Short mmCIF file of C-alpha atoms in Angstrom, two decimals:
data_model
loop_
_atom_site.label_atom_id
_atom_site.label_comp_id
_atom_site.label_asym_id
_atom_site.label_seq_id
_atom_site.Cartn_x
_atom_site.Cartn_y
_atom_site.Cartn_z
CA UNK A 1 60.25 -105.42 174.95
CA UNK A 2 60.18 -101.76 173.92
CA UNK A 3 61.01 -98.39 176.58
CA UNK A 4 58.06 -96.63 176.96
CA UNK A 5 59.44 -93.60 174.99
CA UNK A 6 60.56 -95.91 171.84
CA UNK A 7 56.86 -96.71 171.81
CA UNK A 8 55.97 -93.28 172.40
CA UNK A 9 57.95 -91.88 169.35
CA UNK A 10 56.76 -94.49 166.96
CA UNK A 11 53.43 -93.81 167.82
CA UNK A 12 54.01 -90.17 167.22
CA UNK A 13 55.88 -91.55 163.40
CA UNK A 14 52.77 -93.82 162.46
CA UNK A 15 50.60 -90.59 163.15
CA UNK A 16 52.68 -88.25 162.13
CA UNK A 17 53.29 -90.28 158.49
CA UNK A 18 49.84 -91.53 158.30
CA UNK A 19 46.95 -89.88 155.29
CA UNK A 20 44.17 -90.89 157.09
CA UNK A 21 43.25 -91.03 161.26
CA UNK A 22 45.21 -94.12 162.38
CA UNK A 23 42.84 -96.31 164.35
CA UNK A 24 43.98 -97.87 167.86
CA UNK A 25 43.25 -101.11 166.41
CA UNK A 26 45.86 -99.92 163.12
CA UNK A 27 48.43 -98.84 166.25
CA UNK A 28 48.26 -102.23 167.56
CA UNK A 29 48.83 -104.17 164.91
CA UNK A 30 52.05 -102.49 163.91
CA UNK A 31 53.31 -103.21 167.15
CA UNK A 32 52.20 -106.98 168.04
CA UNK A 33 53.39 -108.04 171.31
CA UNK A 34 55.76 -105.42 172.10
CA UNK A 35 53.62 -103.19 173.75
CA UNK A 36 53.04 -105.09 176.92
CA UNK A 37 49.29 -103.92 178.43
CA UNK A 38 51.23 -100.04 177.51
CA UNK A 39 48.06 -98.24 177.10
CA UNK A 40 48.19 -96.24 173.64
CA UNK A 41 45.19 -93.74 175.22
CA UNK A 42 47.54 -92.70 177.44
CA UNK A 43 50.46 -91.95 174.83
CA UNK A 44 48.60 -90.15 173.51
CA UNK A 45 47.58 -88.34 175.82
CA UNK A 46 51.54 -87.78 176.67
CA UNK A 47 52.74 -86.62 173.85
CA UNK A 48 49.64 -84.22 173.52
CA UNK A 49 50.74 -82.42 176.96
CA UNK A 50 54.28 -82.58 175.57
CA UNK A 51 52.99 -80.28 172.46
CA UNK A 52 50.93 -78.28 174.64
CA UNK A 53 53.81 -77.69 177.04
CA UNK A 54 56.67 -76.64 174.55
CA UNK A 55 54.27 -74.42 172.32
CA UNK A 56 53.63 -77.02 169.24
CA UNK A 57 51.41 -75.75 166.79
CA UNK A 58 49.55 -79.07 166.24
CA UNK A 59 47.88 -81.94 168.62
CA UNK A 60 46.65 -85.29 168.37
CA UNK A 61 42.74 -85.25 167.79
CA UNK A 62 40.43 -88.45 167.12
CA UNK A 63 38.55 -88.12 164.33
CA UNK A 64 36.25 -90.99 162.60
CA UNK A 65 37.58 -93.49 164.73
CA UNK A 66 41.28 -92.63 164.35
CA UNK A 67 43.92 -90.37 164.96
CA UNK A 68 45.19 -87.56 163.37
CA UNK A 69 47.80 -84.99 163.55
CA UNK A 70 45.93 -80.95 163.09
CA UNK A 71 47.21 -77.61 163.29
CA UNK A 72 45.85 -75.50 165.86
CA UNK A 73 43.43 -73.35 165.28
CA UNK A 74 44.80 -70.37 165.93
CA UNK A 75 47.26 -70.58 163.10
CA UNK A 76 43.75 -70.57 160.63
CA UNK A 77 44.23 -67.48 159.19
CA UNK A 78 48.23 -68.27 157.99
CA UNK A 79 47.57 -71.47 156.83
CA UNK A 80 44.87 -70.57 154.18
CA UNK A 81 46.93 -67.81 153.01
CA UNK A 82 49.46 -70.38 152.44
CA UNK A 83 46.79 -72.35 150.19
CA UNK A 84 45.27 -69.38 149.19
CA UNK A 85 42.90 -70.59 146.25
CA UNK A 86 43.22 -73.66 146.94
CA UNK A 87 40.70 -74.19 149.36
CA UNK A 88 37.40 -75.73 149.12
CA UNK A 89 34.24 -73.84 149.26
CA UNK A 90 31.80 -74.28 152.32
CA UNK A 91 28.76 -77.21 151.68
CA UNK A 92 25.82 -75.53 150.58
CA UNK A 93 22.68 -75.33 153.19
CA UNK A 94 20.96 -77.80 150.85
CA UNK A 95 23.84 -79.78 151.56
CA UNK A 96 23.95 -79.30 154.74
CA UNK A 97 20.03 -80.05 154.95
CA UNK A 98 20.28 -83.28 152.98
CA UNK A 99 23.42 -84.56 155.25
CA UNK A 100 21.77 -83.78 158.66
CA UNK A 101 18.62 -86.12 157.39
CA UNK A 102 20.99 -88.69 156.14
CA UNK A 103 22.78 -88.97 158.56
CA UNK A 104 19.99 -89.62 161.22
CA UNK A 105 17.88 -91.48 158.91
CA UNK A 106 20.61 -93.59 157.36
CA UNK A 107 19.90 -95.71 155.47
CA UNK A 108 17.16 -93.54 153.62
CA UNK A 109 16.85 -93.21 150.05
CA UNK A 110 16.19 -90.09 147.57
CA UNK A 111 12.67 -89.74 147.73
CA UNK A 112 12.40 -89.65 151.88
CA UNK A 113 15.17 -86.86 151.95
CA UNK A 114 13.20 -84.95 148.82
CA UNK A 115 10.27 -85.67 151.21
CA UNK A 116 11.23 -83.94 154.21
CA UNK A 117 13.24 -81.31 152.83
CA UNK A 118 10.43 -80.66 150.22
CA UNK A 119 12.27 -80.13 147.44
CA UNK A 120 13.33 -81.95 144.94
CA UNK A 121 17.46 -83.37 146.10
CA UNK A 122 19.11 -85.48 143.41
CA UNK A 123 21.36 -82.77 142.59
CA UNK A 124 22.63 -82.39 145.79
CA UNK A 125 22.47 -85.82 146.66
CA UNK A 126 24.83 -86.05 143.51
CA UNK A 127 27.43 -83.61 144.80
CA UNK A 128 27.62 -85.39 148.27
CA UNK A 129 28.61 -88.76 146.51
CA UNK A 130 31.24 -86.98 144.56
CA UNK A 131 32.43 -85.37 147.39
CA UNK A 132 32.34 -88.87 149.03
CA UNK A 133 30.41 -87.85 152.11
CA UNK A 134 27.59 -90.20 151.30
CA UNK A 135 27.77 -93.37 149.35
CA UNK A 136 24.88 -96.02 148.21
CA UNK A 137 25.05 -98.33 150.71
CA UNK A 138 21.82 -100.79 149.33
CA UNK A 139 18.61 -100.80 148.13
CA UNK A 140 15.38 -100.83 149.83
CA UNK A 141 13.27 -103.49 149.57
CA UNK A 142 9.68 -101.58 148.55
CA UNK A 143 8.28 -100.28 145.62
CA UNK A 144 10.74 -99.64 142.41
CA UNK A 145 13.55 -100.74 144.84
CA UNK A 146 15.09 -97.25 145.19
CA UNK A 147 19.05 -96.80 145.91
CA UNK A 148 19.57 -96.13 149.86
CA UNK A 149 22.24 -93.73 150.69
CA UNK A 150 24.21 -93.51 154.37
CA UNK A 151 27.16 -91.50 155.11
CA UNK A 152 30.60 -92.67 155.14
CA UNK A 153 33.97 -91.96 157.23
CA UNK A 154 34.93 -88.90 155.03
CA UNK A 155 31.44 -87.35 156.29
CA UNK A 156 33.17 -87.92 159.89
CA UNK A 157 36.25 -86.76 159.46
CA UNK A 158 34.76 -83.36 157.13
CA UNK A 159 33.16 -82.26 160.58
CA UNK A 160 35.84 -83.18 162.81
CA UNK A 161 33.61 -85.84 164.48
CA UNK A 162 34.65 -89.05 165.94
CA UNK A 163 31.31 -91.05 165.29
CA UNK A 164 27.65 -89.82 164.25
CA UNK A 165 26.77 -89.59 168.44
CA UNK A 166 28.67 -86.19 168.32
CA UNK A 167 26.36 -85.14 165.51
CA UNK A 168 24.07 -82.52 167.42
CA UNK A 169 20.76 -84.04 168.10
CA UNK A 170 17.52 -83.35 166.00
CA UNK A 171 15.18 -81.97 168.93
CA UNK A 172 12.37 -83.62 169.59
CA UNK A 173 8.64 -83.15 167.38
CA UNK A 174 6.98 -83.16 171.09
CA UNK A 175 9.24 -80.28 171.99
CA UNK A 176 9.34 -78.19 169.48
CA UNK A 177 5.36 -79.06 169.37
CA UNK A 178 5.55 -77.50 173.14
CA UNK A 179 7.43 -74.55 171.93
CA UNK A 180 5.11 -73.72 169.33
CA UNK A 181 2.56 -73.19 171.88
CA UNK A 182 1.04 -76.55 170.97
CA UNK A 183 -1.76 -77.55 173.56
CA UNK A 184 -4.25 -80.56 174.12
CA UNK A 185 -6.93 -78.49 173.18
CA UNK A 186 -5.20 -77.88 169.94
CA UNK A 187 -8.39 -79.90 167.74
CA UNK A 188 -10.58 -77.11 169.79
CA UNK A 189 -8.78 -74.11 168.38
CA UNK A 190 -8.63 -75.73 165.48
CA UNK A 191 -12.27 -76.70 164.76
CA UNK A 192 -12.95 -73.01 164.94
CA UNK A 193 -13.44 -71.12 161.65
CA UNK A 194 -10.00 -69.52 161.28
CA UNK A 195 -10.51 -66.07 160.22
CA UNK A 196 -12.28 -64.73 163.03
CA UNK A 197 -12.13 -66.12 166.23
CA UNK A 198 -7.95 -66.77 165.40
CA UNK A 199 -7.55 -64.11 168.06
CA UNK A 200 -9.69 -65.36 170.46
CA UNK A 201 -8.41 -68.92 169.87
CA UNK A 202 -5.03 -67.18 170.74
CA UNK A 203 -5.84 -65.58 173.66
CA UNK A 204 -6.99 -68.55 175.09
CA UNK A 205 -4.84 -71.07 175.30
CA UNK A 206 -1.52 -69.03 175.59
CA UNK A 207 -0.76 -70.00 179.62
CA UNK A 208 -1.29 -73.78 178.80
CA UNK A 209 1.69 -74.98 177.28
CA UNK A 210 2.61 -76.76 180.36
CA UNK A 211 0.43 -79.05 180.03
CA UNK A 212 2.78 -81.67 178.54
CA UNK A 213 6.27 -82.28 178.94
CA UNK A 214 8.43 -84.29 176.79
CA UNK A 215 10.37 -86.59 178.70
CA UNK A 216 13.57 -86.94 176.82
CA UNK A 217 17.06 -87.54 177.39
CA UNK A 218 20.02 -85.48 175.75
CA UNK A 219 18.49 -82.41 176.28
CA UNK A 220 21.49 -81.16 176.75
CA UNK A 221 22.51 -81.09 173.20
CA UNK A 222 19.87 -78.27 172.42
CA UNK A 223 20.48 -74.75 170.98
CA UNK A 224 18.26 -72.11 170.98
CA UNK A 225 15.60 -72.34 168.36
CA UNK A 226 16.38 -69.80 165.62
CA UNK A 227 12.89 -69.33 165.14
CA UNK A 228 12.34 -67.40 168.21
CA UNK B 1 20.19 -74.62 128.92
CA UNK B 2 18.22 -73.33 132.28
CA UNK B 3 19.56 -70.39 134.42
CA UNK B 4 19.56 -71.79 137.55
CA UNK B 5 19.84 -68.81 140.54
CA UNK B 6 19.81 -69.96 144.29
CA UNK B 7 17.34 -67.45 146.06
CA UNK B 8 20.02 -67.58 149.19
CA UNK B 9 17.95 -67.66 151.89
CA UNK B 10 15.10 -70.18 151.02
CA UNK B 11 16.28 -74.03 150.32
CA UNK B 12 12.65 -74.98 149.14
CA UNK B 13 9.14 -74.33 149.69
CA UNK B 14 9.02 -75.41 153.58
CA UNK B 15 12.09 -72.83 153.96
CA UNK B 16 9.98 -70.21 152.71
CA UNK B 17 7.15 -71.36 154.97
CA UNK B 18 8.69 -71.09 157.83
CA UNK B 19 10.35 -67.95 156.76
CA UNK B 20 7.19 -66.26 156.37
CA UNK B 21 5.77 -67.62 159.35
CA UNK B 22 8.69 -66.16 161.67
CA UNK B 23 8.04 -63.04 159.66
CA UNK B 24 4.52 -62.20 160.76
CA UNK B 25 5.08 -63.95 164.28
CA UNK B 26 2.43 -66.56 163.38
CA UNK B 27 1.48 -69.08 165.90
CA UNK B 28 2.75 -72.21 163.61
CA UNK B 29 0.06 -73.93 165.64
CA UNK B 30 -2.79 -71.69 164.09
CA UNK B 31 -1.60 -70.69 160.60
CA UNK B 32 -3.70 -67.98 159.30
CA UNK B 33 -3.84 -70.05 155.83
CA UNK B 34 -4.99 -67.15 153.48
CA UNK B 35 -2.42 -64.37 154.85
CA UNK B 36 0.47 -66.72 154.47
CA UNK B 37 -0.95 -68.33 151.19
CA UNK B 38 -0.73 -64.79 149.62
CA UNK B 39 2.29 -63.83 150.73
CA UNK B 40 3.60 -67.11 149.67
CA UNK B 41 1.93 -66.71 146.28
CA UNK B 42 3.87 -63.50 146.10
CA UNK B 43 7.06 -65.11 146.49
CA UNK B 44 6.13 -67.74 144.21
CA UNK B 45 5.75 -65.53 141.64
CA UNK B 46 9.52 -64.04 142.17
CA UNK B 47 10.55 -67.55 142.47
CA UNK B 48 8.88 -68.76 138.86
CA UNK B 49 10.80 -65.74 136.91
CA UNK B 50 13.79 -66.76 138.24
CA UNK B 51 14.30 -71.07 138.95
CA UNK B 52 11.87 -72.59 136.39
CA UNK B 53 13.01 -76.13 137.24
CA UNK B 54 13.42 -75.45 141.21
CA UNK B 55 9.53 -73.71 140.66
CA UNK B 56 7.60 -76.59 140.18
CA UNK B 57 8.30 -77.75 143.89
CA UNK B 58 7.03 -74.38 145.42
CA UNK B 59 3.97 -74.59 143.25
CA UNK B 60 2.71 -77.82 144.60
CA UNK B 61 3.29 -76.16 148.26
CA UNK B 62 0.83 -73.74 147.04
CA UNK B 63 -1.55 -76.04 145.49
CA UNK B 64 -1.22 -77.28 149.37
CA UNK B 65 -1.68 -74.28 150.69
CA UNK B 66 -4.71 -73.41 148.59
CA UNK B 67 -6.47 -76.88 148.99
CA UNK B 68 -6.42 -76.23 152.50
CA UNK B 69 -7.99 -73.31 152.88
CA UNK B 70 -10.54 -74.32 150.20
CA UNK B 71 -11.15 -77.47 152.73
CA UNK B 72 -11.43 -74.95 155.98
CA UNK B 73 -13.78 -72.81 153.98
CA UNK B 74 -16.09 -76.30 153.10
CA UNK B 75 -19.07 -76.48 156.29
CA UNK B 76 -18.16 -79.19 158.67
CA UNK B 77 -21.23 -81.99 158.35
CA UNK B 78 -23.01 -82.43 161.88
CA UNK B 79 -22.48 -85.86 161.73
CA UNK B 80 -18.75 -86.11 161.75
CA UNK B 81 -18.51 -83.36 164.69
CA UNK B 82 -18.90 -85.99 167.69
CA UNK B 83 -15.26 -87.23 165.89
CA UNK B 84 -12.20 -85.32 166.09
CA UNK B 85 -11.62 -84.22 162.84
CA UNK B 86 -8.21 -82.95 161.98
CA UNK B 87 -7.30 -79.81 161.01
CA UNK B 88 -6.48 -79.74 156.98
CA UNK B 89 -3.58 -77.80 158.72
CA UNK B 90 -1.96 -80.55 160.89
CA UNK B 91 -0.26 -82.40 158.10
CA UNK B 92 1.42 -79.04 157.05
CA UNK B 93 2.36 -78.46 160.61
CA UNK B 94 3.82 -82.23 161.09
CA UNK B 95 6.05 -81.39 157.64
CA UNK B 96 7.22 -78.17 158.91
CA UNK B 97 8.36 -79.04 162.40
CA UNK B 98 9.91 -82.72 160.23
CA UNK B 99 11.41 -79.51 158.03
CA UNK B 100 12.81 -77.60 161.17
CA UNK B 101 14.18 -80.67 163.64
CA UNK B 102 16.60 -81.18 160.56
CA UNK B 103 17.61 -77.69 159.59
CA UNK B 104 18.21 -76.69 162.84
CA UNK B 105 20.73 -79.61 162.90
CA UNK B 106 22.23 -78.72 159.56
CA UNK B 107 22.79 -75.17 160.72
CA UNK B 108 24.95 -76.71 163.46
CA UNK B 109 26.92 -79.00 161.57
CA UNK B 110 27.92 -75.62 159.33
CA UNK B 111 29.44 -74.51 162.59
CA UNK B 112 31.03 -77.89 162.85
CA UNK B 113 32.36 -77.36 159.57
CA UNK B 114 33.52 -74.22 159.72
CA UNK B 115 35.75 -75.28 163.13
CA UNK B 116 37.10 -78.16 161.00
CA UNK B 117 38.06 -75.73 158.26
CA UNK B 118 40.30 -74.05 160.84
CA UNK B 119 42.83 -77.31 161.28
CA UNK B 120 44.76 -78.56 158.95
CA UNK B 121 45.39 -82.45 158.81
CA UNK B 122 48.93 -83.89 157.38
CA UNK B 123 47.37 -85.77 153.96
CA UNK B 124 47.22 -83.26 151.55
CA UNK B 125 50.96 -84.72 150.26
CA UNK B 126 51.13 -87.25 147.68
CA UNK B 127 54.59 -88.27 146.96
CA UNK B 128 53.65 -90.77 145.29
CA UNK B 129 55.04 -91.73 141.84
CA UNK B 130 52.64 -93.67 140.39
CA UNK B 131 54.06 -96.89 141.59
CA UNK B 132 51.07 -99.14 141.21
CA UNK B 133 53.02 -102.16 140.82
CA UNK B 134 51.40 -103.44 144.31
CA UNK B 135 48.83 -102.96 146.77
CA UNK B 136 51.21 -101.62 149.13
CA UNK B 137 48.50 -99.92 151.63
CA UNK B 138 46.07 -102.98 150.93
CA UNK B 139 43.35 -102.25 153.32
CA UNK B 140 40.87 -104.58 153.25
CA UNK B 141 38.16 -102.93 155.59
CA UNK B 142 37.54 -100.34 153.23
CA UNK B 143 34.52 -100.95 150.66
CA UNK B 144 34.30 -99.40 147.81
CA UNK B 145 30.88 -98.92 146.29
CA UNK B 146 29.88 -99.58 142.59
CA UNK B 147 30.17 -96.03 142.45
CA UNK B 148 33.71 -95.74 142.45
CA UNK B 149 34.11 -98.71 140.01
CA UNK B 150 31.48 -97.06 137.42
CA UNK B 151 33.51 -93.88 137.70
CA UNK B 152 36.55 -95.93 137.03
CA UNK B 153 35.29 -97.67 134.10
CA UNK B 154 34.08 -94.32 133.00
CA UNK B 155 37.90 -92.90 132.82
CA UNK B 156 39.11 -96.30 130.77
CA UNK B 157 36.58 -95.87 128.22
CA UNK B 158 38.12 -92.51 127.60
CA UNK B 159 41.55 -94.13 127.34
CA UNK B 160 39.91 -96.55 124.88
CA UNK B 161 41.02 -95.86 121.28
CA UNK B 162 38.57 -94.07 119.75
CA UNK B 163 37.38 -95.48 116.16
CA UNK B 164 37.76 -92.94 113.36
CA UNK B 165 36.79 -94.92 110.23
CA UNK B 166 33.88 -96.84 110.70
CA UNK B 167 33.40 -100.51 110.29
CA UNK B 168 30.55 -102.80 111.02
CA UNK B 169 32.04 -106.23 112.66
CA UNK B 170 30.82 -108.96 114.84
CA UNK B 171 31.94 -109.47 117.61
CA UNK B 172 31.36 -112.97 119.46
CA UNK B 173 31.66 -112.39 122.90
CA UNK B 174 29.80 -113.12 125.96
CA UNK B 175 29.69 -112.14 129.30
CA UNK B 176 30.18 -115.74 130.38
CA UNK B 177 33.63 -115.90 128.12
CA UNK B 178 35.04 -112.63 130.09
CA UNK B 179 33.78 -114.13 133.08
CA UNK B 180 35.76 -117.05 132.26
CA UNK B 181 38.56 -115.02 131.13
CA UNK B 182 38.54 -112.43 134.07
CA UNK B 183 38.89 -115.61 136.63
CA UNK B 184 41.60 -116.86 134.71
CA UNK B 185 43.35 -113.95 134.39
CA UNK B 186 42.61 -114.22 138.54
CA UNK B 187 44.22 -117.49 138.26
CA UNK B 188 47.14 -116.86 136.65
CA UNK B 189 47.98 -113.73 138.62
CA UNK B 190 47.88 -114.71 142.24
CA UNK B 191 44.05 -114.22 142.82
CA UNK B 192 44.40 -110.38 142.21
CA UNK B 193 44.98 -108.05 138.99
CA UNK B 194 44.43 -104.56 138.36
CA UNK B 195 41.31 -103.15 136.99
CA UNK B 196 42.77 -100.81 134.08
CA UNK B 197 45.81 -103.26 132.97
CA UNK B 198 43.23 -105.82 132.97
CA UNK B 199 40.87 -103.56 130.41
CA UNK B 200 43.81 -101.66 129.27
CA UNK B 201 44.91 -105.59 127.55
CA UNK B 202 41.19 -105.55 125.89
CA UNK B 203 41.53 -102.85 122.77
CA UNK B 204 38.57 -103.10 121.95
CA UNK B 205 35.48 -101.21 123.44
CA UNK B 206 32.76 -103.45 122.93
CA UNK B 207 35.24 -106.31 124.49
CA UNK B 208 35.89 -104.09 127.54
CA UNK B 209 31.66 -103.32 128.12
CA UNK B 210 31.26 -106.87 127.69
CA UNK B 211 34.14 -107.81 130.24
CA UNK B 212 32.84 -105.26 132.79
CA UNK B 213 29.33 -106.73 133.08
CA UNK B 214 31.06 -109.41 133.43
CA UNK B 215 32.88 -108.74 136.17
CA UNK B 216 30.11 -106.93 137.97
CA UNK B 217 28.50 -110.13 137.71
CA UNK B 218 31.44 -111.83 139.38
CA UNK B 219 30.75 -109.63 142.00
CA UNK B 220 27.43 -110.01 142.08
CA UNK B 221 27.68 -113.64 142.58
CA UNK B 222 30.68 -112.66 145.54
CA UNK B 223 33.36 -114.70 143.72
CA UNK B 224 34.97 -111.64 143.14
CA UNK B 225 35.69 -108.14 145.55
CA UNK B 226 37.12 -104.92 144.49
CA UNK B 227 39.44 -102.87 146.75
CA UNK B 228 41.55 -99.72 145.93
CA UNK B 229 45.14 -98.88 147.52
CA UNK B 230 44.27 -95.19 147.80
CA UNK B 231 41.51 -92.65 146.77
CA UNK B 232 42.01 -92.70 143.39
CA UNK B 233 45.08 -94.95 143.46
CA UNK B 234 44.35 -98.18 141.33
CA UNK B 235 41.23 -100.67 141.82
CA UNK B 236 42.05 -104.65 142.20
CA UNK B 237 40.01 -107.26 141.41
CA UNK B 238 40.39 -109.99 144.08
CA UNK B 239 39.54 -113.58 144.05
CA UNK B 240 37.48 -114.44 147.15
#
């Protein structure tokens, strides 16, 4: 049976050494019986307030599933000097486009992203499977059986994430049909010829948008709407 | 050759939409289809000097654009008025908010990213020299796709000698021999080789091709699985 503080410090070694988070399940294995209902969480936790307290410039963070040893951030700016050059450049907003539908869409396949984003996205699509931040993960079964792409652990751990529920939350169609000033009697305006009663169409409806309200969970994940 | 120049702020033709529908404070719920078709045309027209490839996605937006207004313009029959017809305009609409949901999520995974480009993980060290001899961080819950393997096979036809005189020979072999031969070679090895020895021993091109179908057949059938120590460390074929 192991002191609490052996276990402790070969936690910290197995993180410390490992190239990739170390999973709880990873932890556990290296230590078989000898941890005795010891709860690795709360190791964890310990030896993060132990950096904390004597000024360490790293933590312990989960990431995709596992842990991993980080710098703080506030040593950023002397860190990338140190790798000056060496660093990789930022992910496109195509990129970033293509990823966000992947990721909630998973498994989706070329065509649906080109679809939404409107634009054609093999070349990008390409670059993300380089980068390994998406990888074919089957095929679907209609027409011309096209390749199906999802994202993999390296997308998790190139946002810092722990698993795709701390991905921020596409809003809603309904609400952002609401914000748009979107009302019941939207076929009504819209049946109108456009050019010249737009205004009065307009001036109509503008106090209505109450009219429905989306019921939905997580709204606490929104950000303000950068079109307003 | 094609010059290919990123107009920075507009990552396709429901970008510039909704770019020029912020711009003029349109209701997106009431498009004014001819203002924003002409301002979009005149965009297009900036767009076609400079992307010619990128182009022909912003000129079917317009074709869009155009074939709804031309179906707005078109007299409504009596008939079909008790219905509610839809708006030529509501499909547009559906595809731009579809458009928005997902780039307002991609702008905040940049900030994501950019926080996770402040910390530094301990991996970027690779001490290692080369010592392939075994699997020694065998991890058998990570899959690697066909991807990786075609990219592999990719970098040992480059190692393959390349012919410099020219001669025109038969070679007899099938995929079923190298199948044969790959699960012997399985056999005699402990149920697991490596990928380039196991090509490296071929010498001969057409041999190798041959031998790789045949192992993606292998896997195919699942008497076979391919696993990798490392990113980029060496691929081994494993007997299932």
């Amino acid at each position: 049976m192991m002191e609490h503080s052996e276990i402790k410090s070969v936690v910290e070694a197995l993180i410390f050494a490992a190239d990739q988070p170390v999973t709880l399940a990873m932890l556990k294995k290296q230590f078989a019986e000898e941890l005795n209902g010891t709860s690795l969480d709360s190791i964890i936790d310990e030896l993060n307030e132990e950096y904390q307290g004597s000024g360490r410039a790293f933590s312990i963070t989960m990431v995709a599933g596992g842990y991993q040893m980080i710098t703080r951030p506030e040593y950023a700016s002397w860190i990338k000097q140190m790798y000056h050059g060496r660093t990789k450049n930022k992910l496109s907003q195509a990129a970033l486009e293509a990823l966000a539908i992947i990721a909630f869409k998973q498994p989706i396949s070329k065509a649906e992203v080109a679809a939404i984003r409107g634009v054609n996205s093999d070349g990008v699509i390409k670059n993300l499977l380089e980068k390994r931040l998406i990888s074919i993960s089957g095929r679907a079964e209609g027409l011309g059986r096209p390749l199906l792409y999802s994202t993999t652990r390296e997308f998790l751990e190139y946002f810092g994430i722990n698993d795709l529920q701390e991905l921020p939350k596409p809003r809603e169609i309904e609400e952002l049909f609401k914000e748009g000033k979107f009302k019941d009697e939207i076929i009504e305006v819209l049946a109108e010829t456009p050019e010249d009663e737009e205004q009065a169409a307009e001036a109509s409806g503008q106090d209505e948008t109450q009219a429905q309200q989306p019921e939905k969970a997580g709204d606490g994940d929104r950000t303000e709407n950068p079109s307003e | 050759m094609s010059y290919h120049i990123q107009l920075d702020t507009f990552d396709g033709p429901l970008d510039l939409l909704l770019f020029l529908i912020r711009k003029n404070e349109i209701d997106l719920f009431d498009i004014p289809i001819a203002e924003v078709t002409q301002q979009y045309l005149e965009y297009l027209d900036l767009i076609k000097m400079l992307d010619l490839e990128g182009a022909s996605d912003y000129i079917l937006m317009a074709a869009t654009l155009i074939r709804i207004k031309a179906k707005m313009l078109l007299p409504k029959s009596p008939v079909e008025d008790e219905e509610e017809e839809e708006d030529p305009r509501d499909e547009l609409v559906r595809r731009l908010l579809e458009y928005q949901r997902f780039k307002e999520v991609s702008i905040q995974m940049a900030d994501l990213e950019q926080a996770r480009r402040l910390v530094w993980p301990r991996r970027f060290f690779d001490y290692d020299l080369g010592d392939d001899d075994e699997p020694v961080h065998w991890e058998p819950d990570q899959n690697y796709s066909l991807f990786d393997l075609m990219r592999v096979f990719k970098d040992v036809l480059k190692k393959a000698p390349t012919v410099t005189e020219h001669r025109v020979e038969t070679i007899s072999v099938t995929s079923e021999e190298q199948m044969d031969y790959l699960l012997k070679e399985l056999h005699e090895n402990n149920d697991q080789i490596l990928f380039y020895e196991t090509m490296e021993k071929l010498q001969n091109r057409l041999v190798m091709i041959v031998t790789f179908i045949a192992l993606l057949e292998l896997i195919r059938r699942g008497m076979v699985v391919i696993n990798q120590s490392s990113v980029f460390g060496e691929i081994w074929i494993k007997r299932k």
